[in-house]
CSV table of C-alpha atoms in Angstrom, one decimal:
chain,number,residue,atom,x,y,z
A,1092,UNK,CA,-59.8,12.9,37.0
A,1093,UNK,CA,-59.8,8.9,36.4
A,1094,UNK,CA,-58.7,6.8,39.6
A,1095,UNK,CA,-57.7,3.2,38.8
A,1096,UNK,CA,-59.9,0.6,40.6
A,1097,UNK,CA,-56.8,-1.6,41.3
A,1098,UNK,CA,-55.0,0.5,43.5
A,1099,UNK,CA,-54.6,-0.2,46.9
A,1100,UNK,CA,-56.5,2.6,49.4
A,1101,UNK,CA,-54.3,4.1,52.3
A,1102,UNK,CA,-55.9,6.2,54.5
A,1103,UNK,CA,-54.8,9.5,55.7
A,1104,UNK,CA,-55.6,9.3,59.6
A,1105,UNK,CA,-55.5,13.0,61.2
A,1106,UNK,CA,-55.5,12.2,64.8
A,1107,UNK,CA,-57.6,15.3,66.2
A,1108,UNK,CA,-55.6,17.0,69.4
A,1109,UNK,CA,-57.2,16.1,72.7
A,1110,UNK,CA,-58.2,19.1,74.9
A,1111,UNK,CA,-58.2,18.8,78.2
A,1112,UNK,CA,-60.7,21.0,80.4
A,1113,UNK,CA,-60.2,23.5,82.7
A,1114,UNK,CA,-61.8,23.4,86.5
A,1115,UNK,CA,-62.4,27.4,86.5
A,1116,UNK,CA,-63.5,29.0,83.0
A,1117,UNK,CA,-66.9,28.1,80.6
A,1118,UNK,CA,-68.1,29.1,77.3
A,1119,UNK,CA,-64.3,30.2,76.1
A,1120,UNK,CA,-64.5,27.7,73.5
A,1121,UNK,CA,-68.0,28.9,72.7
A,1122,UNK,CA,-69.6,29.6,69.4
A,1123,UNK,CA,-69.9,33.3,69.6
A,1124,UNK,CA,-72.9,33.5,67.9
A,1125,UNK,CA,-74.2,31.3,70.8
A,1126,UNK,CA,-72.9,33.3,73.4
A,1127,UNK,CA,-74.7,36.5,72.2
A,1128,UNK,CA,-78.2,35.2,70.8
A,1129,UNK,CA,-78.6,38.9,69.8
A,1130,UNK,CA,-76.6,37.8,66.8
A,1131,UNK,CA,-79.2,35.2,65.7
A,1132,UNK,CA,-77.4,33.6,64.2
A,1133,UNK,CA,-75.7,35.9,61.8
A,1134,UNK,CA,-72.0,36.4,62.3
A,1135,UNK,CA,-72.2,39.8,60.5
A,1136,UNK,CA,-74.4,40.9,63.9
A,1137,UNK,CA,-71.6,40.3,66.1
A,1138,UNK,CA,-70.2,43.6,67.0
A,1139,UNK,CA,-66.5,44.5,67.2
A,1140,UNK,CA,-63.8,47.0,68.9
A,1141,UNK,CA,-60.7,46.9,67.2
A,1142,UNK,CA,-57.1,48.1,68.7
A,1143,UNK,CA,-58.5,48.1,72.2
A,1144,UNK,CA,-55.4,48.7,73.7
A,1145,UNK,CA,-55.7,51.8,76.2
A,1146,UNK,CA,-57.5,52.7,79.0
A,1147,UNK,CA,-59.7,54.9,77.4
A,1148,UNK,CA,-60.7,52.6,74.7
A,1149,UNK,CA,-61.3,49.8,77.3
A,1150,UNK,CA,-63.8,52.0,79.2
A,1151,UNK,CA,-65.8,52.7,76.3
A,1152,UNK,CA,-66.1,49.5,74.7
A,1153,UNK,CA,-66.9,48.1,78.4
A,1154,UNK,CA,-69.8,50.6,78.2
A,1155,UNK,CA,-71.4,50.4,74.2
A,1156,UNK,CA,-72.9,47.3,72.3
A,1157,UNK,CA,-69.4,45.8,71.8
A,1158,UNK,CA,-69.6,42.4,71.9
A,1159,UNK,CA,-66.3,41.2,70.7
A,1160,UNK,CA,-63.1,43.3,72.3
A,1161,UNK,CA,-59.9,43.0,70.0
A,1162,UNK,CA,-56.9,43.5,71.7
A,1163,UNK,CA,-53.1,44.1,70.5
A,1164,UNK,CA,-50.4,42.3,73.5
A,1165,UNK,CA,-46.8,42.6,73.4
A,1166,UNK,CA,-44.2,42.9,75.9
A,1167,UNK,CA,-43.7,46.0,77.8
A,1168,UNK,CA,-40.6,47.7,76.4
A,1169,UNK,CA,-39.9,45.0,73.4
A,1170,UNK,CA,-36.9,45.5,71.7
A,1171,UNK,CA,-35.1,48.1,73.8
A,1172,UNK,CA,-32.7,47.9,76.5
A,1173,UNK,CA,-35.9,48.3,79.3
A,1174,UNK,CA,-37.7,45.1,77.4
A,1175,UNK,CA,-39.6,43.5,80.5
A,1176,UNK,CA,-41.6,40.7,80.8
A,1177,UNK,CA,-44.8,42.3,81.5
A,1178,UNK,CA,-47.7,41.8,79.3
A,1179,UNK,CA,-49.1,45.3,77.8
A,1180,UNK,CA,-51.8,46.0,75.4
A,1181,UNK,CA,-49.9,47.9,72.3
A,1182,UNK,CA,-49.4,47.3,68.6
A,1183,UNK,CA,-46.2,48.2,67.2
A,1184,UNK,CA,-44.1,49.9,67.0
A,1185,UNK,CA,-45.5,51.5,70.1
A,1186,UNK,CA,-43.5,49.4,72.8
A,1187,UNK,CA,-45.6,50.4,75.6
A,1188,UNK,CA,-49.2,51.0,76.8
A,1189,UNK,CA,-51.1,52.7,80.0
A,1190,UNK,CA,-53.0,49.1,79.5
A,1191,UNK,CA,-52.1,45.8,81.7
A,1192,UNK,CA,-52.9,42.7,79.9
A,1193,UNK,CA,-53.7,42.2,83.7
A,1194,UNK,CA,-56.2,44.8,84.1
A,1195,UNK,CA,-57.7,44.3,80.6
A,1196,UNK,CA,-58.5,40.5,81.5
A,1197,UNK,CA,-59.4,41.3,84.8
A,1198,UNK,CA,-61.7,44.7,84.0
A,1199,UNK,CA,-63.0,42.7,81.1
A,1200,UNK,CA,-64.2,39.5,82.7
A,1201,UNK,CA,-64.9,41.1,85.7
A,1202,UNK,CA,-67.4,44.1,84.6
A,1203,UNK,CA,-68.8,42.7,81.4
A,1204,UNK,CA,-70.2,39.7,79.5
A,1205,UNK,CA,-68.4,40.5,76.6
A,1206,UNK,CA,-65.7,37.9,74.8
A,1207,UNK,CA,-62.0,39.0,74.1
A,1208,UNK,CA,-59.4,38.4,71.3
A,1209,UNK,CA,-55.8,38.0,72.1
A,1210,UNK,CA,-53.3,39.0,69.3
A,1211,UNK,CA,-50.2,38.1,69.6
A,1212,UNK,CA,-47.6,39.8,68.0
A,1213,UNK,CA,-44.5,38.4,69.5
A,1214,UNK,CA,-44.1,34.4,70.9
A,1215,UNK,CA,-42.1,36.1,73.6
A,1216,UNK,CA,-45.5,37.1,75.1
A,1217,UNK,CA,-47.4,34.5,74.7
A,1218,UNK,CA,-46.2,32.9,78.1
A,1219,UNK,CA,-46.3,35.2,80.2
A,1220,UNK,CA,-50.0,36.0,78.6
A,1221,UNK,CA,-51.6,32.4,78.8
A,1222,UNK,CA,-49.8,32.5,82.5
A,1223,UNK,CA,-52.3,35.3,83.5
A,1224,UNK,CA,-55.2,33.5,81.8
A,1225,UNK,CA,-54.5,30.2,83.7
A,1226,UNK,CA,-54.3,32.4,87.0
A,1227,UNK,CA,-57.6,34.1,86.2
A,1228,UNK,CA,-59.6,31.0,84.8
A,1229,UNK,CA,-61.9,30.8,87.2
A,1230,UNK,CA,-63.5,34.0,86.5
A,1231,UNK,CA,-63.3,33.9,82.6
A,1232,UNK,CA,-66.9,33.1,81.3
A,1233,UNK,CA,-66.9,34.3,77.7
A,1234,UNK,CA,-65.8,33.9,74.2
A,1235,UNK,CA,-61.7,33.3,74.4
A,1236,UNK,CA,-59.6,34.2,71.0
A,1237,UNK,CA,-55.9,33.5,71.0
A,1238,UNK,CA,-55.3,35.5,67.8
A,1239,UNK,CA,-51.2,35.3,65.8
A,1240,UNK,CA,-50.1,35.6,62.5
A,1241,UNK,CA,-48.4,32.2,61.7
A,1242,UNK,CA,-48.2,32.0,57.6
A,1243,UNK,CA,-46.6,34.5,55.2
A,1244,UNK,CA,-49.3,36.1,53.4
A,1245,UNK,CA,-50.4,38.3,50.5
A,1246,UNK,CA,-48.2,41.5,49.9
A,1247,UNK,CA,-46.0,40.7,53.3
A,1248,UNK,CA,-42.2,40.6,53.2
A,1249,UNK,CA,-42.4,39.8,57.0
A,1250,UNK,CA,-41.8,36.5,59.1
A,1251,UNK,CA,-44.7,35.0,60.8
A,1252,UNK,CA,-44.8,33.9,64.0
A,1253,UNK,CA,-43.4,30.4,64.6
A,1254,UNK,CA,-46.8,28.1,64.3
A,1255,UNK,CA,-45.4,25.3,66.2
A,1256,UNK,CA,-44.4,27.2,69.1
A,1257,UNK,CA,-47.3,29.6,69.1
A,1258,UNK,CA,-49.7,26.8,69.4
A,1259,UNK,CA,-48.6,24.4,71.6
A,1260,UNK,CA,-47.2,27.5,73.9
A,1261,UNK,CA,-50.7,28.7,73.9
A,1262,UNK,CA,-52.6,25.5,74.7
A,1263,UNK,CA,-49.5,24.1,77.0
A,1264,UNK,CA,-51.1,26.8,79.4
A,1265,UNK,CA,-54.4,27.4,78.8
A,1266,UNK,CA,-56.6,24.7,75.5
A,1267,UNK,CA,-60.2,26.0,76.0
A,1268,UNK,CA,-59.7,29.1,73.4
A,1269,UNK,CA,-60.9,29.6,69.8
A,1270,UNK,CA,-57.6,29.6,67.7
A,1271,UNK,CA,-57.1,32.8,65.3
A,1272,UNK,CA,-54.6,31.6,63.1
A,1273,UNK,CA,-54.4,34.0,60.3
A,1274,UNK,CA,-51.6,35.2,57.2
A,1275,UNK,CA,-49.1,38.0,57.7
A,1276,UNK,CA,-49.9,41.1,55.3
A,1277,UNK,CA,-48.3,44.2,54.7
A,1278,UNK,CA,-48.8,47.3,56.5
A,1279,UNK,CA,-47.5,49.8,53.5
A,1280,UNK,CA,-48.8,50.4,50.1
A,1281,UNK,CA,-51.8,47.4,49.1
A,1282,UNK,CA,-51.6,45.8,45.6
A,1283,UNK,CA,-54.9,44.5,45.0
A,1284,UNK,CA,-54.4,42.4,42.4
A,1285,UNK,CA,-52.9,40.4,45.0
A,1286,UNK,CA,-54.6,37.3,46.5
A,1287,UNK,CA,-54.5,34.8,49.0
A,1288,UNK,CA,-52.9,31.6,46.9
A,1289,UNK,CA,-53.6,27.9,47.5
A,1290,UNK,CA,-50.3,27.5,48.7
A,1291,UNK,CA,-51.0,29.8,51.5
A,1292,UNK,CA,-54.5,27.8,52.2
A,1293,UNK,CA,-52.1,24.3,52.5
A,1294,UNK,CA,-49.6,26.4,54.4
A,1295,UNK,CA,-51.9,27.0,57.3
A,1296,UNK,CA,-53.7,23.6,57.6
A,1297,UNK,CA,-50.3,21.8,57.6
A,1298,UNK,CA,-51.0,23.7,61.1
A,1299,UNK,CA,-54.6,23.5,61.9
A,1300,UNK,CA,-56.0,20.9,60.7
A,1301,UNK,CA,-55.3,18.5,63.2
A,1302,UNK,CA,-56.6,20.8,66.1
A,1303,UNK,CA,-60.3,19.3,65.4
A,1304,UNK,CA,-62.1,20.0,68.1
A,1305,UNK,CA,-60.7,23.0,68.9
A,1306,UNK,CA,-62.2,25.2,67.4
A,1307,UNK,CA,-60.4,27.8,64.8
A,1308,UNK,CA,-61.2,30.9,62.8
A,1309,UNK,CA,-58.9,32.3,59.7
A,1310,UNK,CA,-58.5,36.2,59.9
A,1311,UNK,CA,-58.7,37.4,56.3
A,1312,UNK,CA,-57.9,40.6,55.2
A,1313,UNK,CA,-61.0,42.2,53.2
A,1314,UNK,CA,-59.4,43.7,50.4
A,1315,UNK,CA,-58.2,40.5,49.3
A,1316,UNK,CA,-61.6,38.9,49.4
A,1317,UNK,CA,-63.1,39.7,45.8
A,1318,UNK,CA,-60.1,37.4,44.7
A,1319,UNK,CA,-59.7,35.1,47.2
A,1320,UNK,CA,-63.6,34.5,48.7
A,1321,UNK,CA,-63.9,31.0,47.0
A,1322,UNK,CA,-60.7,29.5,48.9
A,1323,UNK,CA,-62.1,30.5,52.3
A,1324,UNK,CA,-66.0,29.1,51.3
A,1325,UNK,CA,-63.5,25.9,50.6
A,1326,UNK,CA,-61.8,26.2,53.5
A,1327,UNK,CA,-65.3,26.1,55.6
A,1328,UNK,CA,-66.4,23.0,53.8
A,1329,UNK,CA,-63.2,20.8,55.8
A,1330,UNK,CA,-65.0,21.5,58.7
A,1331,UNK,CA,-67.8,22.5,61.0
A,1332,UNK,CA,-65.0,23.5,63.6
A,1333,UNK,CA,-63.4,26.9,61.2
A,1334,UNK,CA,-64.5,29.9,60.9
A,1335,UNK,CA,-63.4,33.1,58.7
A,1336,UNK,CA,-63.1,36.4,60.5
A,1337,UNK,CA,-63.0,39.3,57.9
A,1338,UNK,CA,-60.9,42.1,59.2
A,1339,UNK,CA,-60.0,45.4,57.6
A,1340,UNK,CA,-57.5,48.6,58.2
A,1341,UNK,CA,-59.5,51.7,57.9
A,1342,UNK,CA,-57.6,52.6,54.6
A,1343,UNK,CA,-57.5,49.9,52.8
A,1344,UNK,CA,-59.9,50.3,49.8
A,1345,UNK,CA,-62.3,47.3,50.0
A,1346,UNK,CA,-64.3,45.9,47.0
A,1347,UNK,CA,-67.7,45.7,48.8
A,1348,UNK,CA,-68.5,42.6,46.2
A,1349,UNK,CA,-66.0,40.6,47.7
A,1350,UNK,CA,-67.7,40.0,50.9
A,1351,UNK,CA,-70.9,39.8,49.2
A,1352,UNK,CA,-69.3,36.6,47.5
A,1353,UNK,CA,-67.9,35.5,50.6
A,1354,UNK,CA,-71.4,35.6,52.1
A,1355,UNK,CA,-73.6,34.4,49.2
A,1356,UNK,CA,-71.6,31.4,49.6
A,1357,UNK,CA,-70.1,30.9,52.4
A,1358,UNK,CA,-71.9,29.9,55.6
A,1359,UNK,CA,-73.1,33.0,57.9
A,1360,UNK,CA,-73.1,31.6,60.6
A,1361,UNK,CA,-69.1,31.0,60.2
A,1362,UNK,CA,-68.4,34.3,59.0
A,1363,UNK,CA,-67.8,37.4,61.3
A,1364,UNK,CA,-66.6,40.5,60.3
A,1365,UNK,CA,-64.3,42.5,62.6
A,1366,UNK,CA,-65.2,46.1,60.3
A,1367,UNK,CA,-65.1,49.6,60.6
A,1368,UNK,CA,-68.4,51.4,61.5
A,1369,UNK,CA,-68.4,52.7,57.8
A,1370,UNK,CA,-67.4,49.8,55.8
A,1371,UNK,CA,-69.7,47.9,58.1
A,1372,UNK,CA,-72.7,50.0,57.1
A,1373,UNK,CA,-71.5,49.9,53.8
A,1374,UNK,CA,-71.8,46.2,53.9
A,1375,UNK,CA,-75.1,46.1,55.7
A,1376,UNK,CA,-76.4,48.9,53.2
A,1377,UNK,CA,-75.8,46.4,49.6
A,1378,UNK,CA,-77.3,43.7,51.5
A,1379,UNK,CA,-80.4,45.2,52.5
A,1380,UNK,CA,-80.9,47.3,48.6
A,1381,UNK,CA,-80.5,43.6,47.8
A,1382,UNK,CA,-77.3,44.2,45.5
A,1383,UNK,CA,-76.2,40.3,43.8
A,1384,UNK,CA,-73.1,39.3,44.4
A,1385,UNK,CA,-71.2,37.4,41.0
A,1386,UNK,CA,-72.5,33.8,41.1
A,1387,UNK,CA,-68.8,32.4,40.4
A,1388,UNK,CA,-69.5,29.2,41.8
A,1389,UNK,CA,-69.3,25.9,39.9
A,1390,UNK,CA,-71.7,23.2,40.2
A,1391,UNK,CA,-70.9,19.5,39.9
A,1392,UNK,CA,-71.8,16.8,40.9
A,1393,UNK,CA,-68.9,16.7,43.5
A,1394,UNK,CA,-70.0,14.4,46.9
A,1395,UNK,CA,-67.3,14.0,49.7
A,1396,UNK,CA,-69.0,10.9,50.7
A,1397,UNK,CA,-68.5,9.7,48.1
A,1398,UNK,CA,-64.3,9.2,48.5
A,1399,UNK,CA,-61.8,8.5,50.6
A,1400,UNK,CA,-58.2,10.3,50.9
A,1401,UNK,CA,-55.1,8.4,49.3
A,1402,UNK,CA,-51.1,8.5,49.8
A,1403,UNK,CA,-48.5,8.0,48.0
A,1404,UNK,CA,-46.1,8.3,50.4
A,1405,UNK,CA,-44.3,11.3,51.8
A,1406,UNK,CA,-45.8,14.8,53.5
A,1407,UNK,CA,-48.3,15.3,50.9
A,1408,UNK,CA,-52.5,15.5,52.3
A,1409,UNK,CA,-55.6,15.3,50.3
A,1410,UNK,CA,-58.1,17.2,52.1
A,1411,UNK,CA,-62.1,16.4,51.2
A,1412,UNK,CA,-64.1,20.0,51.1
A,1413,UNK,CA,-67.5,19.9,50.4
A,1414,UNK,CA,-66.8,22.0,48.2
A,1415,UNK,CA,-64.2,20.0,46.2
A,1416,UNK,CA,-61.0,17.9,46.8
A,1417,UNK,CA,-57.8,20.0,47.8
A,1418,UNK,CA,-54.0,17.6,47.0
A,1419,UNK,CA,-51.1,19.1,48.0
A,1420,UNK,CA,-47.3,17.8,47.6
A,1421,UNK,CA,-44.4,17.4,45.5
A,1422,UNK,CA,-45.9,16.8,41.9
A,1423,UNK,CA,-43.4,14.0,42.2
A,1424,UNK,CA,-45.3,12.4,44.6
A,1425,UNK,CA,-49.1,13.2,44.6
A,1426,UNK,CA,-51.5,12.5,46.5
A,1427,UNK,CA,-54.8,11.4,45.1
A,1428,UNK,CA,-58.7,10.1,45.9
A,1429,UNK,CA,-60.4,7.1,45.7
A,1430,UNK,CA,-64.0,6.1,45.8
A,1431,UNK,CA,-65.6,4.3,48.6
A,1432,UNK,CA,-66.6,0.7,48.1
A,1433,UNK,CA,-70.5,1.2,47.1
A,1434,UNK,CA,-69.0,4.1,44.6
A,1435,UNK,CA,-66.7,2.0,42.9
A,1436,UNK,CA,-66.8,1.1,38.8
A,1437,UNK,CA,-69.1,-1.9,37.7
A,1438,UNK,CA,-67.5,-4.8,37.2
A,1439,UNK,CA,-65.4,-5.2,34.1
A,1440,UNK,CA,-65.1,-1.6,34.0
A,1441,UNK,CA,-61.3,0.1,34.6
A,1442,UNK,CA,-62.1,3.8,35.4
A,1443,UNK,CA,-64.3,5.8,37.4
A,1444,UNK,CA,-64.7,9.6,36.7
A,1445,UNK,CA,-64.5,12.8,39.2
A,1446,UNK,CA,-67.1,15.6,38.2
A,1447,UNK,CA,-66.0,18.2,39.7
A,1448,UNK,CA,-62.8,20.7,40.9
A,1449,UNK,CA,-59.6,19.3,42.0
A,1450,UNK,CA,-57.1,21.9,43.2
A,1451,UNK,CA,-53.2,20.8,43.2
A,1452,UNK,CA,-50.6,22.5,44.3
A,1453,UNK,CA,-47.1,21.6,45.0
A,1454,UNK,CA,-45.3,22.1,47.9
A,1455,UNK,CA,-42.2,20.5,48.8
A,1456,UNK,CA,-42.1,21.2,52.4
């Protein structure tokens, strides 16, 4: 990639979103691994209940080595005649629950030291949710997740929730949460030649991006990781503040190599993995036999220090991985980079050249 030396630089300036604190809760916006230094360190140690959305299942993962509780929330009744504004603990198409969101905050903050995850499935709930968190604040002292689906993903014909709204409903309320902003996916048959695209990548940080310091994790389904693991290791390298939460249904049928990739070059400490007992032994299993995962990654010589982010104009961003530089826009209209001052060609020369990967993709939104 050449970048002329005459060109004028133009900044992109992503102002970061100010969070305000609360007077009640601590360590919601916590680094899990932080909060439970029985991890150390390793995000793959963090233990996980998924679909905890009954009585029974709260009792038991109140009582085993479940660090992490993963909850389902929608409004009691949804989409019939008897919909109510009530917060329940249910994933559809189920439309109701034995399970308060009430009682499931206040059991779980209450009786435990163990975090939570809120998914969202409808924005209808989300008020009415973060209401109950604001109200119970004071006695929230652990990891806080505010989980939705907010960008059409691999295999899904469905809508995602509004990100916009989700987002500043959520922090309108309550600010001191992790984010979970993940990709719609199918819930029929899996195609796995499938794959998260770099489309979907710029989709969700027209969203996130500028939420810095907030913190926020991507959920990532795992079947899609043997083809997609070097976006997300991309994704970690804008910065310190995301995290990749690997998640799984029972059946899907997983490629074990794809989260060794994800993990031989990702960062560990930024990766959890919200598994099944099985696939999660699995996993644990071909890292301990010491099973390589495909070295795919390319070297270069690629430095982000090195260069600063360039407009021409319009909605397009250049985003500066340390992994490599991302441009997305109209073609019409790219974006590009531009080396800093110390960086630039000798004098007398014209050019300066980029070793290294430069991933376009063009968007016209």
């Amino acid at each position: 990639m050449r970048v002329l030396r005459q060109l004028t630089v133009i900044l992109v300036l992503l102002v970061p979103l100010l969070i305000q604190k609360s007077e009640g809760a601590s360590h919601t916006m916590d680094n899990v691994l932080d909060f439970f230094p029985e991890s150390e360190g390793d995000g793959l140690n963090i233990i996980w209940a998924h679909g905890v959305n009954s009585h029974e299942d709260l009792n038991q993962s109140l009582h085993d080595d479940t660090m992490m509780l993963e909850t389902d929330i929608i409004l009691r009744g949804i989409g019939t005649e008897n919909q109510t504004d009530i917060p329940v603990n249910a994933h559809p198409p189920d439309t109701d629950s034995d399970l308060l969101t009430l009682d499931f905050i206040n059991k779980t903050t209450l009786t435990s030291g163990k975090g939570m995850k809120l998914d969202f499935k409808y924005l209808e709930a989300v008020g009415p949710t973060m209401e109950i968190v604001l109200d119970l604040d004071s006695q929230i002292n652990c990891p806080l997740w505010i989980n939705a689906d907010i960008v059409k993903g691999p295999n899904s014909p469905k809508d995602p929730i509004s990100p916009v709204e989700f987002i500043d409903t959520a922090n309108s309320y309550f600010n001191e949460t992790v984010l979970s902003l993940g990709f719609t996916t199918d819930w029929g048959v899996l195609k796995e030649e499938d794959m998260y695209t770099w489309t979907m990548i710029f989709d969700i940080l027209q969203y996130t991006y500028n939420l810095d310091p907030q913190p926020v994790t991507y959920p990532i389904r795992a079947i899609w990781c043997v083809r997609s693991w070097s976006k997300f290791t991309w994704l970690l390298g804008l910065r310190e503040s995301f995290s990749i939460t690997v998640w799984t249904a029972s059946t899907d049928p997983v490629d074990i190599q794809g989260l060794m990739s994800l993990r031989e070059h990702g960062d560990i400490k930024r990766i959890f993995y919200d598994l099944p007992t099985r696939m999660r032994d699995n996993f644990l299993q071909a890292i301990e036999t010491g099973v390589p995962a495909p070295d795919e990654k390319q070297t270069s010589l690629w430095n982000r220090e090195s260069w600063t982010s360039v407009s021409a104009g319009g909605k397009n961003l250049v985003f500066l991985s340390t992994e490599s530089a991302g441009i997305s826009g109209p073609s019409f209209r790219a974006g590009y980079i531009q080396s800093i001052e110390q960086h630039k060609p000798k004098r007398g020369a014209l050019t300066v050249t980029v070793q290294g990967i430069v991933q376009f993709v063009d968007r016209v939104r």
